[in-house]
């Protein structure tokens, strides 16, 4: 990576990528042993596993760029809410299985486009991580889309639940496409695309899947924001961190 | 052992003279180590015993996700979280192979699930114990997967083809689990005073329940004699328990942890460790539903099943609609 790049901006960008996968991976892992069918238990564990694996790569790099001697684990387990840079969408509670899979699809669809663009990044590390993550994501998005379609176009009950999930989650989608100074710096350095530029492809993909699922996209959904900038997370994130970080906080400095 | 106290015919093993021609031919195949396959003729009791045993084993894998799942969200590092997730995912996979093996005997996974939830079918007593500290993730891998391996390695040679093949796949993964568990114990035992305390406490709580995994002594059991003649049980419970103790004691010593048994000692004459039997009354209490976590474990599984109904029905309805659409084209 060229030294001319704004390292603070790069680190913020990497945190945004890594915190998304960390928090979503954690949420998905909460399902362990409780899914509606055995195959779903396996698939959810697999998704969580991939996401945590991607987290390791993004946060390793973020820590390296930061250059303060912190590790990926330090970033994951020792930051408080205000330093997290994930979008609000991924920290929302699991709800029922339908809500979990809807959230997964709305994220996977974005990731599939984002990771595709990042494979052309000027930053070699980013390119490598994106390449690996894109392979995993291709499987995730196919599966979450299929499940959204299956449940949307299933029984009356499953349809109603999926529509409710979409209505609840859709106002959190807009944040994925917000651009700020960090993004501008990434575009400038050729590291990452402008998030706003992903919207068209995203709308096309999501529109297609929702049509197959016989679900109606909310019109003019409000946009909840504050996660990727860190200015205002939901109340849910603090509770998630209480669980996730507990051991590291209660017994600091140990090797596990 | 994930299948404890599996009932067979309740009668003794038949002599060759008492056997029908089919039964004799069947026993000859088993004695010659020829695998029995789903389409082959088999005595009804062989089939029923296997369904009970494989089903119990499958249920144990599934319920067994819960005590470890209890720590996935609290795993202390990203790497530990991944290892634990992968392990629990493996256990679900084991459940899947085993249900598939049982299904070849003419009973569906849904039927077996209903029988688990109604209490008609059992799962291993070990999973009714709580996991209270991170060291328990070490103890479970080391002791529980360790005990499971003890039982499952010989079952790779079991007479029923699909069961044997499932065991071969499963055993490979179980030995990983045990090593990973031991590695956690090692880190804890070499760690801070609190971590050492967690490690010793985990061993204290899991030692006797692990010994119970092999089931009560069955040296004189008619069920066991029949199952052994059919090669769906290879060793007696006592043999396996002794093997487990002999293997585990030096491992505990290496960790610098003490086995919670003041009477444990090497018996040079026998070439084995002498040890205290677990409290079998406690074992029967747990089997009857009075273990520390029976209510939680079965409650979790029941809730997952009930709350998942709309999902299963929805996906099924969609599959039917699609099939109808394709047929109409
Ligand atoms: Fe297993
Ligand atoms: Fe295992």
Coordinates of C-alpha atoms and ligand atoms in Angstrom, one line a residue:
Chain A
X1 CA 0.0 0.0 0.0
X2 CA 1.3 3.4 -0.9
X3 CA 2.4 5.5 2.1
X4 CA 0.4 8.4 0.7
X5 CA -2.8 6.9 1.9
X6 CA -4.6 8.3 4.9
X7 CA -4.0 5.5 7.4
X8 CA -6.7 6.5 9.7
X9 CA -9.2 6.3 6.9
X10 CA -7.9 3.0 5.8
X11 CA -8.1 1.6 9.4
X12 CA -11.7 2.9 9.7
X13 CA -12.6 1.2 6.4
X14 CA -11.1 -2.1 7.6
X15 CA -12.9 -1.8 10.9
X16 CA -16.2 -1.3 9.0
X17 CA -15.6 -4.4 7.0
X18 CA -14.4 -6.5 10.0
X19 CA -17.0 -5.3 12.5
X20 CA -19.8 -6.1 10.1
X21 CA -18.6 -9.7 9.8
X22 CA -17.7 -9.9 13.5
X23 CA -21.1 -8.8 14.8
X24 CA -23.1 -10.6 12.2
X25 CA -21.1 -13.8 12.8
X26 CA -21.7 -13.5 16.5
X27 CA -25.5 -13.0 16.0
X28 CA -25.7 -16.0 13.7
X29 CA -23.7 -18.1 16.2
X30 CA -26.4 -17.5 18.8
X31 CA -28.5 -20.0 16.9
X32 CA -26.2 -22.9 17.6
X33 CA -28.3 -26.0 18.4
X34 CA -31.7 -24.2 18.1
X35 CA -32.4 -24.1 14.4
X36 CA -35.7 -25.4 12.9
X37 CA -34.0 -28.3 11.1
X38 CA -30.6 -30.0 11.5
X39 CA -29.5 -28.9 8.0
X40 CA -30.1 -25.3 9.0
X41 CA -28.1 -25.7 12.2
X42 CA -25.2 -26.9 10.2
X43 CA -25.6 -24.1 7.6
X44 CA -25.9 -21.4 10.2
X45 CA -22.8 -22.6 12.0
X46 CA -21.0 -22.7 8.7
X47 CA -22.1 -19.1 7.9
X48 CA -21.0 -17.9 11.3
X49 CA -17.7 -19.7 10.9
X50 CA -17.0 -18.1 7.6
X51 CA -17.9 -14.6 8.9
X52 CA -15.6 -15.0 12.0
X53 CA -12.9 -16.2 9.7
X54 CA -13.3 -13.1 7.5
X55 CA -13.3 -11.0 10.7
X56 CA -9.9 -12.3 11.6
X57 CA -8.5 -11.2 8.3
X58 CA -10.1 -7.7 8.3
X59 CA -9.2 -7.0 11.9
X60 CA -5.7 -8.3 11.6
X61 CA -5.1 -5.9 8.8
X62 CA -6.9 -3.1 10.7
X63 CA -4.7 -3.7 13.7
X64 CA -1.6 -3.7 11.5
X65 CA -2.5 -0.4 9.8
X66 CA -3.3 1.1 13.2
X67 CA 0.2 0.2 14.3
X68 CA -0.5 0.5 18.0
X69 CA 0.5 -3.1 18.9
X70 CA -3.0 -4.3 19.2
X71 CA -4.2 -7.6 17.8
X72 CA -7.4 -8.6 16.0
X73 CA -8.5 -10.1 19.3
X74 CA -7.8 -6.9 21.1
X75 CA -10.0 -5.1 18.6
X76 CA -12.8 -7.6 18.9
X77 CA -12.8 -8.1 22.6
X78 CA -11.5 -4.8 24.1
X79 CA -13.3 -2.0 22.3
X80 CA -16.5 -0.5 23.6
X81 CA -19.6 0.3 21.6
X82 CA -18.5 3.7 20.4
X83 CA -15.5 2.3 18.7
X84 CA -17.4 -0.3 16.7
X85 CA -18.0 0.6 13.0
X86 CA -20.5 -2.1 11.8
X87 CA -23.8 -1.0 10.3
X88 CA -26.8 -1.2 12.6
X89 CA -28.4 -3.9 10.5
X90 CA -26.0 -6.6 11.7
X91 CA -26.4 -5.8 15.4
X92 CA -30.2 -6.2 15.4
X93 CA -31.5 -9.1 17.3
X94 CA -32.0 -12.5 15.6
X95 CA -35.8 -12.5 16.1
X96 CA -37.3 -15.6 14.6
X97 CA -35.6 -17.7 12.0
X98 CA -37.2 -15.7 9.2
X99 CA -35.9 -12.4 10.5
X100 CA -32.4 -13.9 10.9
X101 CA -32.4 -15.2 7.3
X102 CA -33.9 -11.9 6.0
X103 CA -31.1 -10.0 7.7
X104 CA -28.6 -12.4 6.3
X105 CA -29.9 -12.0 2.8
X106 CA -29.9 -8.2 3.0
X107 CA -26.3 -8.3 4.2
X108 CA -25.2 -11.1 1.8
X109 CA -26.6 -9.3 -1.2
X110 CA -24.6 -6.1 -0.3
X111 CA -21.5 -8.2 0.5
X112 CA -21.7 -10.0 -2.8
X113 CA -21.5 -6.7 -4.7
X114 CA -19.0 -5.0 -2.3
X115 CA -16.6 -8.0 -2.3
X116 CA -16.8 -8.1 -6.1
X117 CA -15.7 -4.5 -6.4
X118 CA -13.0 -5.0 -3.7
X119 CA -11.4 -7.7 -5.8
X120 CA -10.2 -4.8 -8.0
X121 CA -8.9 -2.8 -5.1
X122 CA -5.5 -1.1 -5.4
X123 CA -4.6 -2.5 -2.0
X124 CA -3.2 -6.1 -2.4
X125 CA -4.3 -7.2 1.1
X126 CA -7.8 -6.0 0.6
X127 CA -7.9 -7.8 -2.8
X128 CA -6.8 -11.0 -1.2
X129 CA -9.2 -10.9 1.7
X130 CA -12.1 -10.0 -0.7
X131 CA -11.2 -12.9 -3.0
X132 CA -11.4 -15.4 -0.2
X133 CA -14.5 -13.8 1.3
X134 CA -16.3 -13.6 -2.1
X135 CA -16.0 -17.3 -2.5
X136 CA -17.7 -17.9 0.8
X137 CA -20.2 -15.2 0.3
X138 CA -21.3 -16.7 -3.1
X139 CA -22.5 -19.7 -1.2
X140 CA -24.1 -17.6 1.6
X141 CA -26.1 -15.4 -0.7
X142 CA -27.4 -18.2 -2.8
X143 CA -28.6 -20.0 0.4
X144 CA -30.1 -17.0 2.1
X145 CA -31.8 -15.9 -1.1
X146 CA -33.3 -19.4 -1.6
X147 CA -34.5 -19.5 2.0
X148 CA -36.1 -16.0 1.7
X149 CA -37.9 -17.1 -1.5
X150 CA -38.9 -20.4 0.0
X151 CA -40.4 -18.9 3.1
X152 CA -41.8 -15.8 1.4
X153 CA -43.6 -18.0 -1.2
X154 CA -44.4 -20.8 1.3
X155 CA -47.4 -20.9 3.6
X156 CA -49.6 -17.9 4.6
X157 CA -47.9 -17.9 8.0
X158 CA -44.4 -18.0 6.6
X159 CA -45.2 -15.3 4.1
X160 CA -46.6 -13.0 6.8
X161 CA -43.6 -13.5 9.0
X162 CA -41.1 -12.8 6.1
X163 CA -43.0 -9.7 5.2
X164 CA -42.8 -8.5 8.8
X165 CA -39.1 -9.2 8.9
X166 CA -38.5 -7.2 5.7
X167 CA -40.6 -4.3 7.0
X168 CA -38.6 -4.3 10.2
X169 CA -35.2 -4.6 8.6
X170 CA -35.5 -2.5 5.5
X171 CA -35.0 0.9 7.2
X172 CA -31.6 -0.4 8.2
X173 CA -30.5 -1.2 4.6
X174 CA -29.9 2.5 3.6
X175 CA -26.9 2.8 5.9
X176 CA -25.0 0.4 3.7
X177 CA -24.9 3.0 1.0
X178 CA -24.0 6.1 2.9
X179 CA -20.8 7.8 1.9
X180 CA -18.6 10.0 4.1
X181 CA -15.0 11.4 4.2
X182 CA -13.6 8.0 4.9
X183 CA -15.2 6.5 1.8
X184 CA -14.1 9.5 -0.2
X185 CA -10.5 8.8 0.9
X186 CA -10.9 5.1 0.0
X187 CA -12.2 6.0 -3.4
X188 CA -9.4 8.5 -3.9
X189 CA -6.8 5.8 -3.1
X190 CA -8.5 3.2 -5.2
X191 CA -9.0 1.0 -2.2
X192 CA -12.7 0.7 -2.2
X193 CA -15.7 1.9 -4.2
X194 CA -18.1 4.6 -3.2
X195 CA -20.9 2.8 -1.2
X196 CA -23.5 4.9 -3.0
X197 CA -22.4 3.3 -6.3
X198 CA -23.4 -0.2 -5.2
X199 CA -27.1 0.7 -4.7
X200 CA -28.2 0.1 -8.3
X201 CA -26.9 -3.4 -8.4
X202 CA -28.2 -4.1 -4.9
X203 CA -31.7 -2.9 -5.7
X204 CA -31.8 -5.1 -8.8
X205 CA -30.7 -8.2 -6.9
X206 CA -32.9 -7.6 -3.9
X207 CA -35.8 -6.7 -6.2
X208 CA -35.5 -9.9 -8.1
X209 CA -35.4 -12.1 -5.0
X210 CA -38.3 -10.3 -3.3
X211 CA -40.4 -10.7 -6.4
X212 CA -39.7 -14.4 -6.4
X213 CA -40.5 -14.4 -2.7
X214 CA -43.8 -12.6 -3.4
X215 CA -42.7 -10.0 -0.8
X216 CA -43.2 -6.2 -1.1
X217 CA -40.3 -3.9 -0.6
X218 CA -41.3 -1.0 1.7
X219 CA -41.5 2.3 -0.3
X220 CA -39.5 5.3 0.9
X221 CA -38.2 3.5 3.9
X222 CA -36.6 5.7 6.6
X223 CA -32.9 5.3 6.9
X224 CA -31.5 4.5 10.4
X225 CA -27.8 5.3 10.6
X226 CA -25.1 5.8 13.1
X227 CA -23.3 2.4 13.1
X228 CA -20.6 2.7 10.5
X229 CA -19.8 6.2 11.7
X230 CA -19.9 5.0 15.3
X231 CA -22.0 8.0 16.3
X232 CA -25.0 6.1 17.5
X233 CA -25.4 2.4 17.7
X234 CA -28.6 0.6 18.8
X235 CA -29.0 -0.5 22.5
X236 CA -28.6 -4.1 21.3
X237 CA -24.8 -3.8 20.6
X238 CA -23.9 -3.2 24.2
X239 CA -25.6 -6.4 25.3
X240 CA -24.0 -8.4 22.6
X241 CA -20.6 -7.1 23.7
X242 CA -21.3 -7.9 27.3
X243 CA -21.6 -11.5 26.3
X244 CA -18.9 -11.6 23.7
X245 CA -16.2 -9.8 25.6
X246 CA -17.0 -11.1 29.1
X247 CA -14.1 -13.5 29.6
X248 CA -11.5 -11.1 28.2
X249 CA -12.8 -8.4 30.4
X250 CA -13.2 -10.5 33.6
X251 CA -9.8 -12.1 33.3
X252 CA -7.6 -9.6 31.5
X253 CA -4.2 -10.5 30.1
X254 CA -4.7 -14.3 30.0
X255 CA -3.8 -16.6 27.2
X256 CA -6.7 -18.8 26.1
Chain B
X1 CA -20.4 -43.9 25.2
X2 CA -23.3 -42.1 23.6
X3 CA -25.6 -45.2 23.7
X4 CA -26.1 -46.3 27.2
X5 CA -28.2 -49.3 28.3
X6 CA -29.7 -50.1 25.0
X7 CA -32.2 -52.9 25.4
X8 CA -32.1 -55.8 23.0
X9 CA -34.4 -58.8 22.9
X10 CA -34.5 -59.3 26.7
X11 CA -33.9 -62.9 26.1
X12 CA -30.6 -64.7 26.0
X13 CA -28.5 -65.4 22.9
X14 CA -30.0 -68.3 20.9
X15 CA -28.0 -71.4 20.4
X16 CA -27.5 -72.5 16.8
X17 CA -30.1 -75.2 17.3
X18 CA -32.7 -72.7 18.4
X19 CA -32.1 -70.5 15.4
X20 CA -34.2 -70.6 12.2
X21 CA -32.4 -71.1 9.0
X22 CA -32.5 -67.4 8.2
X23 CA -31.1 -66.6 11.6
X24 CA -28.3 -69.1 11.2
X25 CA -27.3 -67.7 7.8
X26 CA -27.5 -64.2 9.3
X27 CA -25.3 -65.1 12.3
X28 CA -22.8 -66.8 9.9
X29 CA -22.4 -63.6 8.0
X30 CA -21.8 -61.7 11.1
X31 CA -19.3 -64.2 12.3
X32 CA -17.5 -64.0 9.0
X33 CA -17.4 -60.2 9.4
X34 CA -19.6 -59.7 6.3
X35 CA -21.5 -56.4 6.7
X36 CA -25.2 -56.5 6.9
X37 CA -26.8 -54.0 4.4
X38 CA -30.2 -52.4 4.5
X39 CA -31.8 -54.8 1.9
X40 CA -30.5 -57.9 3.6
X41 CA -32.7 -60.1 5.7
X42 CA -32.2 -59.4 9.4
X43 CA -34.0 -60.5 12.6
X44 CA -36.6 -58.0 13.7
X45 CA -34.9 -57.6 17.1
X46 CA -31.6 -56.8 15.4
X47 CA -33.3 -54.0 13.5
X48 CA -35.1 -52.7 16.6
X49 CA -32.0 -52.8 18.8
X50 CA -30.0 -51.0 16.1
X51 CA -32.7 -48.3 15.7
X52 CA -32.6 -47.7 19.5
X53 CA -28.8 -47.6 19.6
X54 CA -28.2 -45.5 16.5
X55 CA -31.1 -43.2 17.4
X56 CA -29.8 -42.7 20.9
X57 CA -26.4 -42.0 19.5
X58 CA -27.8 -39.5 17.0
X59 CA -29.9 -37.7 19.7
X60 CA -26.7 -37.5 21.8
X61 CA -24.9 -35.7 19.0
X62 CA -27.8 -33.2 18.7
X63 CA -28.4 -32.6 22.3
X64 CA -24.6 -32.5 22.7
X65 CA -24.5 -29.3 20.8
X66 CA -26.2 -27.5 23.6
X67 CA -23.6 -27.6 26.5
X68 CA -20.9 -26.4 24.1
X69 CA -23.2 -24.0 22.2
X70 CA -23.6 -22.4 25.7
X71 CA -20.1 -21.0 25.3
X72 CA -19.8 -20.1 21.6
X73 CA -21.0 -16.6 22.2
X74 CA -18.5 -16.2 25.1
X75 CA -15.5 -17.8 23.5
X76 CA -12.5 -15.7 24.5
X77 CA -10.7 -15.3 21.2
X78 CA -11.7 -15.3 17.5
X79 CA -9.7 -18.5 16.9
X80 CA -11.4 -20.3 19.9
X81 CA -14.7 -19.2 18.7
X82 CA -14.0 -20.7 15.2
X83 CA -12.7 -23.9 16.6
X84 CA -15.8 -24.3 18.9
X85 CA -18.2 -23.4 16.1
X86 CA -16.5 -25.9 13.8
X87 CA -16.7 -28.6 16.5
X88 CA -20.4 -28.0 17.2
X89 CA -21.1 -28.0 13.5
X90 CA -19.3 -31.4 13.3
X91 CA -21.5 -32.8 16.0
X92 CA -24.6 -31.7 14.1
X93 CA -23.1 -33.4 11.1
X94 CA -22.6 -36.6 13.1
X95 CA -26.3 -36.4 14.1
X96 CA -27.1 -36.2 10.4
X97 CA -25.0 -39.2 9.4
X98 CA -26.5 -41.3 12.2
X99 CA -30.1 -40.3 11.5
X100 CA -29.4 -41.3 7.9
X101 CA -28.0 -44.6 9.0
X102 CA -31.1 -45.2 11.3
X103 CA -33.4 -44.2 8.4
X104 CA -32.1 -47.2 6.4
X105 CA -33.8 -49.3 9.0
X106 CA -37.2 -47.9 8.2
X107 CA -37.7 -45.2 10.8
X108 CA -37.7 -41.5 9.8
X109 CA -35.8 -38.7 11.4
X110 CA -39.0 -36.9 12.3
X111 CA -40.3 -39.9 14.1
X112 CA -37.1 -40.3 16.1
X113 CA -37.2 -36.6 16.9
X114 CA -40.7 -36.9 18.2
X115 CA -39.6 -39.9 20.3
X116 CA -36.7 -37.9 21.7
X117 CA -39.0 -34.9 22.7
X118 CA -41.6 -37.2 24.2
X119 CA -38.9 -38.8 26.3
X120 CA -39.5 -42.2 24.7
X121 CA -35.9 -42.2 23.3
X122 CA -32.9 -41.2 25.4
X123 CA -29.6 -39.4 24.8
X124 CA -26.4 -39.7 26.7
X125 CA -26.6 -38.7 30.4
X126 CA -23.4 -36.6 30.1
X127 CA -25.2 -33.8 28.3
X128 CA -27.4 -33.1 31.3
X129 CA -24.5 -31.6 33.1
X130 CA -23.9 -27.8 32.9
X131 CA -21.0 -26.1 31.3
X132 CA -20.0 -23.4 33.8
X133 CA -16.6 -22.0 32.8
X134 CA -14.5 -21.8 29.7
X135 CA -12.4 -24.7 31.0
X136 CA -15.5 -26.9 30.6
X137 CA -15.0 -26.6 26.8
X138 CA -11.6 -28.2 27.4
X139 CA -13.0 -30.8 29.7
X140 CA -15.8 -31.7 27.3
X141 CA -13.5 -32.2 24.4
X142 CA -10.9 -34.0 26.4
X143 CA -13.1 -36.3 28.5
X144 CA -16.5 -36.5 26.7
X145 CA -15.2 -36.7 23.2
X146 CA -12.4 -38.9 24.6
X147 CA -14.9 -41.3 26.1
X148 CA -17.0 -41.2 22.9
X149 CA -13.9 -42.2 20.9
X150 CA -13.2 -45.1 23.2
X151 CA -16.6 -46.5 22.3
X152 CA -16.8 -45.5 18.7
X153 CA -13.4 -46.7 17.5
X154 CA -14.5 -50.4 17.9
X155 CA -17.9 -49.6 16.5
X156 CA -16.2 -48.9 13.2
X157 CA -16.2 -52.7 12.9
X158 CA -19.8 -53.1 13.8
X159 CA -21.9 -55.5 11.7
X160 CA -24.4 -53.1 10.2
X161 CA -22.9 -51.5 7.1
X162 CA -24.4 -48.0 7.3
X163 CA -23.6 -47.7 11.0
X164 CA -20.1 -48.8 10.5
X165 CA -19.5 -46.3 7.7
X166 CA -21.0 -43.5 9.7
X167 CA -18.7 -44.4 12.6
X168 CA -15.6 -44.3 10.3
X169 CA -16.4 -40.8 9.2
X170 CA -17.3 -39.7 12.8
X171 CA -14.2 -41.1 14.5
X172 CA -11.8 -39.0 12.3
X173 CA -13.5 -35.8 13.6
X174 CA -13.8 -36.9 17.2
X175 CA -10.1 -37.3 17.6
X176 CA -9.7 -33.7 16.4
X177 CA -12.2 -32.7 19.0
X178 CA -10.3 -34.5 21.8
X179 CA -7.0 -32.9 20.9
X180 CA -8.6 -29.4 20.7
X181 CA -10.2 -30.0 24.1
X182 CA -6.9 -31.1 25.6
X183 CA -5.3 -28.0 24.1
X184 CA -7.7 -25.8 25.9
X185 CA -7.1 -27.6 29.2
X186 CA -3.3 -27.2 28.6
X187 CA -3.7 -23.4 28.2
X188 CA -5.9 -23.2 31.3
X189 CA -3.7 -25.4 33.4
X190 CA -0.6 -23.4 32.5
X191 CA -2.5 -20.1 32.8
X192 CA -3.3 -17.7 35.6
X193 CA -4.4 -19.0 39.1
X194 CA -8.0 -18.4 38.1
X195 CA -7.6 -20.4 34.9
X196 CA -6.0 -23.2 36.8
X197 CA -8.8 -23.2 39.2
X198 CA -11.3 -23.4 36.3
X199 CA -9.4 -26.3 34.8
X200 CA -9.4 -28.3 38.1
X201 CA -13.0 -27.4 38.8
X202 CA -14.0 -28.7 35.3
X203 CA -12.2 -31.9 35.9
X204 CA -13.8 -32.3 39.3
X205 CA -17.3 -31.9 37.8
X206 CA -16.8 -33.9 34.6
X207 CA -14.8 -36.9 35.9
X208 CA -17.5 -39.1 37.2
X209 CA -20.1 -38.1 34.7
X210 CA -17.6 -39.1 32.0
X211 CA -17.1 -42.5 33.7
X212 CA -20.9 -42.9 33.6
X213 CA -20.9 -42.4 29.8
X214 CA -20.0 -46.1 29.4
X215 CA -23.1 -47.2 31.3
X216 CA -23.3 -49.5 34.4
X217 CA -21.5 -52.8 34.4
X218 CA -23.0 -55.0 31.8
X219 CA -20.8 -58.1 32.2
X220 CA -23.9 -60.2 33.1
X221 CA -26.4 -58.4 30.9
X222 CA -28.5 -60.4 28.4
X223 CA -28.9 -57.3 26.3
X224 CA -25.2 -57.0 26.0
X225 CA -24.6 -60.6 25.3
X226 CA -27.0 -60.5 22.4
X227 CA -25.6 -57.2 21.1
X228 CA -22.1 -58.6 21.2
X229 CA -23.1 -61.7 19.4
X230 CA -24.6 -59.4 16.7
X231 CA -21.5 -57.2 16.8
X232 CA -23.4 -54.1 17.4
X233 CA -21.5 -53.9 20.7
X234 CA -17.9 -54.8 20.7
X235 CA -16.6 -54.4 24.3
X236 CA -18.3 -54.5 27.7
X237 CA -18.9 -51.3 29.4
X238 CA -16.4 -52.1 32.1
X239 CA -13.6 -52.8 29.6
X240 CA -14.1 -49.5 27.9
X241 CA -14.3 -47.6 31.2
X242 CA -11.1 -49.2 32.4
X243 CA -9.4 -48.3 29.1
X244 CA -10.6 -44.7 29.4
X245 CA -9.3 -44.4 33.0
X246 CA -5.9 -45.9 32.0
X247 CA -5.6 -43.5 29.1
X248 CA -6.8 -40.4 31.0
X249 CA -4.9 -40.6 34.2
X250 CA -1.4 -39.9 32.7
X251 CA -3.0 -37.1 30.6
X252 CA -4.3 -35.4 33.8
X253 CA -0.9 -35.8 35.4
X254 CA 0.7 -34.1 32.5
X255 CA -1.6 -31.2 32.9
X256 CA -0.8 -31.0 36.6
X257 CA -4.4 -31.6 37.5
X258 CA -5.6 -34.1 40.0
X259 CA -8.4 -36.7 39.4
X260 CA -11.0 -36.3 42.1
X261 CA -10.7 -39.9 43.3
X262 CA -8.6 -40.4 46.5
X263 CA -8.6 -44.2 45.8
X264 CA -7.2 -44.0 42.3
X265 CA -3.9 -45.9 42.1
X266 CA -1.9 -48.0 39.7
X267 CA -2.4 -51.7 40.2
X268 CA 0.8 -53.4 38.9
X269 CA -0.7 -56.8 39.2
X270 CA -3.7 -56.0 37.0
X271 CA -1.7 -53.6 34.8
X272 CA -4.5 -51.1 35.2
X273 CA -5.6 -48.3 37.5
X274 CA -7.9 -49.1 40.3
X275 CA -10.6 -46.4 40.6
X276 CA -13.8 -45.5 42.4
X277 CA -17.0 -46.3 40.5
X278 CA -19.3 -43.4 39.9
X279 CA -22.4 -43.0 41.9
X280 CA -24.8 -45.1 39.9
X281 CA -27.8 -43.8 41.8
X282 CA -27.0 -40.4 40.4
X283 CA -26.7 -41.9 36.9
X284 CA -30.2 -43.4 37.2
X285 CA -31.6 -40.1 38.5
X286 CA -30.1 -38.3 35.4
X287 CA -31.5 -41.0 33.1
X288 CA -34.9 -40.6 34.6
X289 CA -34.9 -36.9 33.9
X290 CA -33.5 -35.5 37.2
X291 CA -30.1 -34.4 36.1
X292 CA -29.1 -30.8 36.6
X293 CA -29.9 -29.8 33.0
X294 CA -32.5 -32.3 31.7
X295 CA -35.3 -29.8 31.7
X296 CA -33.2 -27.2 29.9
X297 CA -31.8 -29.5 27.3
X298 CA -35.1 -31.1 26.3
X299 CA -36.8 -27.7 26.7
X300 CA -34.4 -26.2 24.2
X301 CA -34.9 -29.0 21.7
X302 CA -38.6 -28.9 22.1
X303 CA -38.7 -25.1 21.6
X304 CA -36.5 -25.4 18.5
X305 CA -38.8 -28.0 17.1
X306 CA -42.0 -26.2 17.9
X307 CA -40.8 -22.7 16.8
X308 CA -39.3 -24.2 13.7
X309 CA -42.6 -25.8 12.6
X310 CA -43.6 -22.8 10.4
X311 CA -40.2 -22.8 8.7
X312 CA -40.4 -26.5 7.9
X313 CA -44.0 -26.1 6.7
X314 CA -43.2 -23.0 4.7
X315 CA -40.2 -24.6 2.9
X316 CA -42.3 -27.7 2.2
X317 CA -45.2 -25.7 0.8
X318 CA -42.8 -23.8 -1.5
X319 CA -41.2 -27.0 -2.7
X320 CA -44.6 -28.4 -3.5
X321 CA -45.6 -25.2 -5.4
X322 CA -42.5 -25.3 -7.4
X323 CA -42.9 -28.9 -8.3
X324 CA -46.5 -28.2 -9.4
X325 CA -45.4 -25.2 -11.5
X326 CA -42.7 -27.3 -13.2
X327 CA -45.2 -30.1 -13.8
X328 CA -47.7 -27.6 -15.3
X329 CA -45.1 -26.3 -17.8
Ligands
LIG1 FE1 -19.8 -36.4 17.7
LIG2 FE1 -17.1 -34.7 19.1

